PDB file of C-alpha atoms in Angstrom:
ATOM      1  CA  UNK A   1      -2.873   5.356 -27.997  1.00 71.00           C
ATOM      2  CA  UNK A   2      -2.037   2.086 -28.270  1.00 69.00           C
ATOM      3  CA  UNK A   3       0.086   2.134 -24.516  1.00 67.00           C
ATOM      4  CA  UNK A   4      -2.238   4.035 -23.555  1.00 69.00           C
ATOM      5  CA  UNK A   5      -4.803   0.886 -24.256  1.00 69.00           C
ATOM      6  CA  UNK A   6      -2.516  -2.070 -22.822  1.00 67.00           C
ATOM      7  CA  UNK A   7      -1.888   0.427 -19.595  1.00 64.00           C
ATOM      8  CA  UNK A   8      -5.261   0.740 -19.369  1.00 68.00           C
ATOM      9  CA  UNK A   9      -6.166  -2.814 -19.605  1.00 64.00           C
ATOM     10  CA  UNK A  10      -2.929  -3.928 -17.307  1.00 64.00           C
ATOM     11  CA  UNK A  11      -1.503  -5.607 -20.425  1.00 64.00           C
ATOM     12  CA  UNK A  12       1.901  -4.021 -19.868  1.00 57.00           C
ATOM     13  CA  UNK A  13       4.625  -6.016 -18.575  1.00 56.00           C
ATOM     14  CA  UNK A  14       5.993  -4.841 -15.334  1.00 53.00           C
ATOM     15  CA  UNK A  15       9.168  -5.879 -13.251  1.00 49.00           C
ATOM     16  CA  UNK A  16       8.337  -7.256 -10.600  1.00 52.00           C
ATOM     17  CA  UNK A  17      10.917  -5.406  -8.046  1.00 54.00           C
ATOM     18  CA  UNK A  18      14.243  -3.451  -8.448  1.00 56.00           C
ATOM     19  CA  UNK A  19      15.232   0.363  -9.287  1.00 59.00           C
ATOM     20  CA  UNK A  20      12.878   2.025 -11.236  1.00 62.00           C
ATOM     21  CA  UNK A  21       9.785  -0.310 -11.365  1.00 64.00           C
ATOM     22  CA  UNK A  22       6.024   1.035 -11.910  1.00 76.00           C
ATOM     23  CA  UNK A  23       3.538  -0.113 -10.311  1.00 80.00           C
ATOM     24  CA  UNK A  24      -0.289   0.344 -10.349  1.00 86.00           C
ATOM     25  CA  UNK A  25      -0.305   1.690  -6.697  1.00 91.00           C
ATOM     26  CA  UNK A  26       0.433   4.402  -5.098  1.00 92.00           C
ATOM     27  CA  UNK A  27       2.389   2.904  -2.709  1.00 93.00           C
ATOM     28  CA  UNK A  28       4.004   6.415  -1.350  1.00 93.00           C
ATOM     29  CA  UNK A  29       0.438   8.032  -0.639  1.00 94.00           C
ATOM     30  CA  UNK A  30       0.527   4.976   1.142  1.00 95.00           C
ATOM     31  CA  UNK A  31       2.930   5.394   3.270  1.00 95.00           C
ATOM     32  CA  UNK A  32       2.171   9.436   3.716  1.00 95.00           C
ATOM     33  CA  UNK A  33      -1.452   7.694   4.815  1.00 96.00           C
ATOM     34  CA  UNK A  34       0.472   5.421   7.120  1.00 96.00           C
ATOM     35  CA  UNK A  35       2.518   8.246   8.988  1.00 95.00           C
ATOM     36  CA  UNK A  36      -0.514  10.468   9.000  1.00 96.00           C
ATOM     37  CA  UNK A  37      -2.636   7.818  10.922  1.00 95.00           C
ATOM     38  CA  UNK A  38       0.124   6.772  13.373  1.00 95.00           C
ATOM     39  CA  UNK A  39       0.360  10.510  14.337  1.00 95.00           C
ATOM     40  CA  UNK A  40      -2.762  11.432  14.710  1.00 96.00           C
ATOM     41  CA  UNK A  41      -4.416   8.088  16.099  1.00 95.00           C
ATOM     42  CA  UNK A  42      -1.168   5.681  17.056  1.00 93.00           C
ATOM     43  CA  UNK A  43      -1.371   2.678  16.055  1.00 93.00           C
ATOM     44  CA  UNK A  44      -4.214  -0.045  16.740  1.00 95.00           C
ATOM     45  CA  UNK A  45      -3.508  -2.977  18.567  1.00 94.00           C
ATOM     46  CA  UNK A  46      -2.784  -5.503  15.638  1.00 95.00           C
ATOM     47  CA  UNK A  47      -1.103  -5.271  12.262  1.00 95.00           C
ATOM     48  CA  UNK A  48      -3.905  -6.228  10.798  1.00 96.00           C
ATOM     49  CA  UNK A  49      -5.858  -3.967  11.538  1.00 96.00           C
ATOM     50  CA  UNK A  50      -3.525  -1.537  10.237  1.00 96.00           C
ATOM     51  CA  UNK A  51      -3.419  -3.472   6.605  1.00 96.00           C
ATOM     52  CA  UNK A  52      -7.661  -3.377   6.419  1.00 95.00           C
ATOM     53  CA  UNK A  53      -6.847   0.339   7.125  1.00 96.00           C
ATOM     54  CA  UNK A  54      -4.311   0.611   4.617  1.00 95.00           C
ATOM     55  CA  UNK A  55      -6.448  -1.936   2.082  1.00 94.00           C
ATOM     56  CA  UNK A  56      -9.554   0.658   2.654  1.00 94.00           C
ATOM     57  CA  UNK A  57      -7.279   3.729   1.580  1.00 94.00           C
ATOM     58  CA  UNK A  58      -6.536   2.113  -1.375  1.00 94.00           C
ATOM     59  CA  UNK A  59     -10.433   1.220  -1.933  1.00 92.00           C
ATOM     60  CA  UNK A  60     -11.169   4.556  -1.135  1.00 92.00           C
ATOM     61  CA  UNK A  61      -9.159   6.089  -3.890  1.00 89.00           C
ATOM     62  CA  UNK A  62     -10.099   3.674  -6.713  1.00 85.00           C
ATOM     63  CA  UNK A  63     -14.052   3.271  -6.283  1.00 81.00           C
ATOM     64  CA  UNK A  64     -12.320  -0.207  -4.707  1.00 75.00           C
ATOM     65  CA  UNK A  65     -11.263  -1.042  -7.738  1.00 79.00           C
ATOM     66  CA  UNK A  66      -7.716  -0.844  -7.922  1.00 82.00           C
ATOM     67  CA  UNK A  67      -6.001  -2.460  -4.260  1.00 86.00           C
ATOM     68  CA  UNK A  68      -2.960  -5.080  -3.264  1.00 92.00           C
ATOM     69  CA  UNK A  69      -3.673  -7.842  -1.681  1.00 92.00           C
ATOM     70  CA  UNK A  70      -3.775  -7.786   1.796  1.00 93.00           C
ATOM     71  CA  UNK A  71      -0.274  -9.649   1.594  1.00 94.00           C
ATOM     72  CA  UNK A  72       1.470  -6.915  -0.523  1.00 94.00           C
ATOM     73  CA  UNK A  73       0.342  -4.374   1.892  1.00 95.00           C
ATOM     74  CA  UNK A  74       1.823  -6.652   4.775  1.00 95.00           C
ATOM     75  CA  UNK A  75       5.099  -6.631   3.498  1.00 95.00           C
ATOM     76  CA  UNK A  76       5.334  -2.499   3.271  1.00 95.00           C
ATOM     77  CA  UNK A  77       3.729  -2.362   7.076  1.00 95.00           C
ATOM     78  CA  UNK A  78       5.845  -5.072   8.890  1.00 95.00           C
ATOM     79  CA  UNK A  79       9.458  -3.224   8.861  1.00 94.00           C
ATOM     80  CA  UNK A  80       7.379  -0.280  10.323  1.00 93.00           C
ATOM     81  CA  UNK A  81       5.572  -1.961  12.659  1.00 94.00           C
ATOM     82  CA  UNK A  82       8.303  -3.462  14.164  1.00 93.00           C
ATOM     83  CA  UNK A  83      10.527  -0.997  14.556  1.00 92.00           C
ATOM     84  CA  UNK A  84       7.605   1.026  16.148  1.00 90.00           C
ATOM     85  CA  UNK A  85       6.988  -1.982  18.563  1.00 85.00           C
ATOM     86  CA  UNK A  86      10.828  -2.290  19.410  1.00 73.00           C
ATOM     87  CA  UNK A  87      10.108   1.936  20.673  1.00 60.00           C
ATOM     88  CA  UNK A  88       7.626   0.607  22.677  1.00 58.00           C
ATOM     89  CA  UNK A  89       9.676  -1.698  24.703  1.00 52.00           C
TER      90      UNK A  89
END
């Protein structure tokens, strides 16, 4: 109960990168998301308007209560985007 409580209430200590880490997002649906939406749609002319999409299908999943920043979101999207853009050239 008690983890349960301090998970609940983001009171448990996290690593901040390296093997193994939790983290409060699903950062793998995210990337499913991602492929899904360059598939079907291709990809919209800016970055950022990929991360608002990215940053809404977090929203959408947590009653927008539960999201990265638009920065952590960034740093997941950039490696794909530009090896997508190098394709294009």
């Amino acid at each position: 109960e008690v983890h349960g409580f301090e998970y609940e209430n983001d009171m448990v200590r996290r690593v901040a990168s390296g093997p193994g880490v939790t983290s409060p997002y699903d950062w793998e649906g995210m990337n499913v998301a991602l492929i899904q939406r360059i598939h079907n749609k291709g990809l919209p002319p800016t970055q950022g308007e990929l991360v608002v999409e990215m940053q809404d299908w977090f929203a959408d999943r947590s009653d927008g209560k539960k999201m990265p920043d638009s920065r952590s979101i960034r740093r997941r999207i950039t490696p794909i985007w530009k090896g997508l853009q190098e394709e294009e050239v």
